[in-house]
Coordinates of C-alpha atoms in Angstrom, one line a residue:
V1 CA 231.4 128.1 113.5
V2 CA 234.2 126.1 115.1
V3 CA 235.0 127.4 118.6
S4 CA 237.0 125.7 121.3
L5 CA 236.2 127.2 124.6
Q6 CA 239.6 126.6 126.2
V7 CA 242.4 128.7 127.7
G8 CA 245.6 127.0 126.5
S9 CA 245.1 123.3 127.4
R10 CA 242.4 123.9 130.1
P11 CA 238.7 124.4 129.7
L12 CA 237.4 127.9 129.9
R13 CA 235.5 128.3 133.2
I14 CA 232.1 129.9 132.6
L15 CA 229.5 130.9 135.1
V16 CA 225.9 130.9 133.8
V17 CA 223.4 132.9 135.9
D18 CA 219.7 132.6 135.0
D19 CA 216.6 132.1 137.1
D20 CA 215.2 129.6 134.6
A21 CA 216.3 126.0 135.3
H22 CA 215.8 124.9 131.6
T23 CA 217.9 127.8 130.3
R24 CA 220.7 127.0 132.8
Q25 CA 220.7 123.3 131.7
M26 CA 220.5 124.1 128.0
L27 CA 223.4 126.6 128.2
S28 CA 225.5 124.3 130.4
E29 CA 225.1 121.3 128.1
A30 CA 225.8 123.3 125.0
L31 CA 228.9 125.1 126.3
T32 CA 230.3 121.9 127.8
L33 CA 230.1 120.3 124.3
F34 CA 232.4 123.0 123.1
G35 CA 235.0 122.2 125.8
A36 CA 234.0 124.7 128.6
E37 CA 233.7 123.9 132.3
V38 CA 230.4 125.3 133.3
V39 CA 228.9 126.1 136.7
T40 CA 225.4 127.6 137.0
A41 CA 223.6 129.8 139.5
E42 CA 219.9 130.5 139.8
S43 CA 220.3 133.9 141.4
V44 CA 222.7 136.7 142.0
A45 CA 223.2 135.5 145.6
A46 CA 224.2 132.1 144.3
A47 CA 226.4 133.7 141.6
R48 CA 228.4 135.7 144.3
R49 CA 229.2 132.4 146.1
L50 CA 230.3 130.7 142.9
L51 CA 232.4 133.6 141.8
R52 CA 234.4 133.2 145.0
E53 CA 234.6 129.4 144.7
H54 CA 235.2 128.9 140.9
A55 CA 236.9 132.0 139.6
P56 CA 235.2 131.9 136.2
D57 CA 236.9 133.2 133.1
V58 CA 233.6 134.5 131.7
V59 CA 230.2 135.2 133.2
V60 CA 227.0 134.8 131.1
S61 CA 224.1 136.4 133.0
D62 CA 220.4 136.9 132.5
V63 CA 219.4 140.5 133.1
G64 CA 215.8 140.1 134.2
M65 CA 215.8 138.0 137.4
P66 CA 213.7 138.3 140.6
Q67 CA 215.1 139.9 143.8
E68 CA 218.5 141.1 142.3
S69 CA 219.0 141.6 138.5
G70 CA 221.9 141.0 136.2
Y71 CA 222.6 144.7 136.5
D72 CA 223.0 144.2 140.3
L73 CA 225.4 141.4 139.6
I74 CA 227.5 143.3 137.1
R75 CA 227.7 146.3 139.4
Q76 CA 228.9 144.1 142.3
L77 CA 231.4 142.3 140.1
R78 CA 232.8 145.5 138.6
A79 CA 233.2 147.0 142.1
L80 CA 235.8 144.2 143.0
P81 CA 239.5 144.8 142.4
R82 CA 240.7 143.1 139.2
E83 CA 242.7 140.5 141.2
R84 CA 239.5 139.4 142.9
G85 CA 237.5 139.2 139.6
G86 CA 236.4 142.8 138.9
G87 CA 237.7 142.5 135.4
T88 CA 236.0 139.2 134.5
P89 CA 234.5 139.4 131.0
A90 CA 230.7 139.2 131.1
I91 CA 227.9 138.8 128.6
A92 CA 224.3 139.9 129.3
F93 CA 222.0 137.2 128.1
T94 CA 218.6 138.8 127.9
G95 CA 215.1 139.0 126.4
Y96 CA 215.4 142.8 126.5
A97 CA 217.1 143.3 123.1
T98 CA 216.3 146.8 122.0
P99 CA 219.2 149.1 121.1
E100 CA 218.6 151.0 124.3
D101 CA 218.7 147.8 126.3
R102 CA 222.0 146.9 124.6
E103 CA 223.5 150.3 125.5
R104 CA 222.3 150.0 129.1
A105 CA 223.9 146.6 129.5
L106 CA 227.2 147.7 127.9
G107 CA 227.2 150.9 130.0
A108 CA 226.6 148.8 133.2
G109 CA 229.8 146.8 132.5
Y110 CA 228.9 143.9 130.3
Q111 CA 231.2 143.4 127.3
D112 CA 228.5 142.0 125.0
V113 CA 224.7 141.4 124.9
V114 CA 223.3 138.2 123.4
P115 CA 219.5 138.3 123.0
K116 CA 217.1 135.4 123.9
P117 CA 216.1 133.1 122.4
V118 CA 219.8 132.0 122.2
D119 CA 221.6 132.0 118.9
F120 CA 224.4 129.5 119.9
E121 CA 226.7 130.6 117.2
R122 CA 226.5 134.2 118.3
L123 CA 226.9 133.2 122.0
L124 CA 230.0 131.0 121.3
T125 CA 231.5 133.8 119.1
S126 CA 230.9 136.3 121.8
I127 CA 232.4 134.1 124.6
A128 CA 235.5 133.4 122.4
R129 CA 236.0 137.1 121.6
I130 CA 235.7 138.5 125.1
S131 CA 237.7 135.7 126.7
A132 CA 240.6 136.6 124.4
A133 CA 240.8 140.1 125.9
P134 CA 244.2 141.4 126.8
P135 CA 245.6 140.0 130.1
R136 CA 245.0 143.2 132.0
A137 CA 241.2 142.8 131.4
R138 CA 241.2 139.2 132.7
R139 CA 241.8 137.7 136.1
T140 CA 244.8 135.5 136.5
E141 CA 244.4 134.2 140.1
R142 CA 241.6 132.6 142.0
P143 CA 240.0 135.1 144.4
Q144 CA 240.4 134.9 148.2
A145 CA 237.5 133.4 150.1
S146 CA 236.5 136.9 151.2
A147 CA 235.8 138.1 147.6
I148 CA 232.3 139.5 147.0

């Protein structure tokens, strides 16, 4: 699959949230090779800070993390007004891949679910698909410092 992770002439900004350092590094390196600008967070708390600072175009988040889960993150994200990132497309990246798990993630506010271990072609295709959503579903401005 040939995918360019860009919006116009600029790199697509992707926030990867996973408590496993190896997974964060692997995803960051792979997505960067396809033209994305990637920032990573090891927790939901770190992700909230990066959401304010980097205004990602897409969030890729693990679901099963200690303290706060990916479900906590997506609920917090979806509670924001669209202009502050509430409509940011998000992918649940998870080892929980039953049909029920998929429905739970989609019902919580994720646009897609990509199971672990990662199938990079599927992940890239999913990112490209959800980042091409209609403008009303995507943020166009960077959030204020008080967001999240």
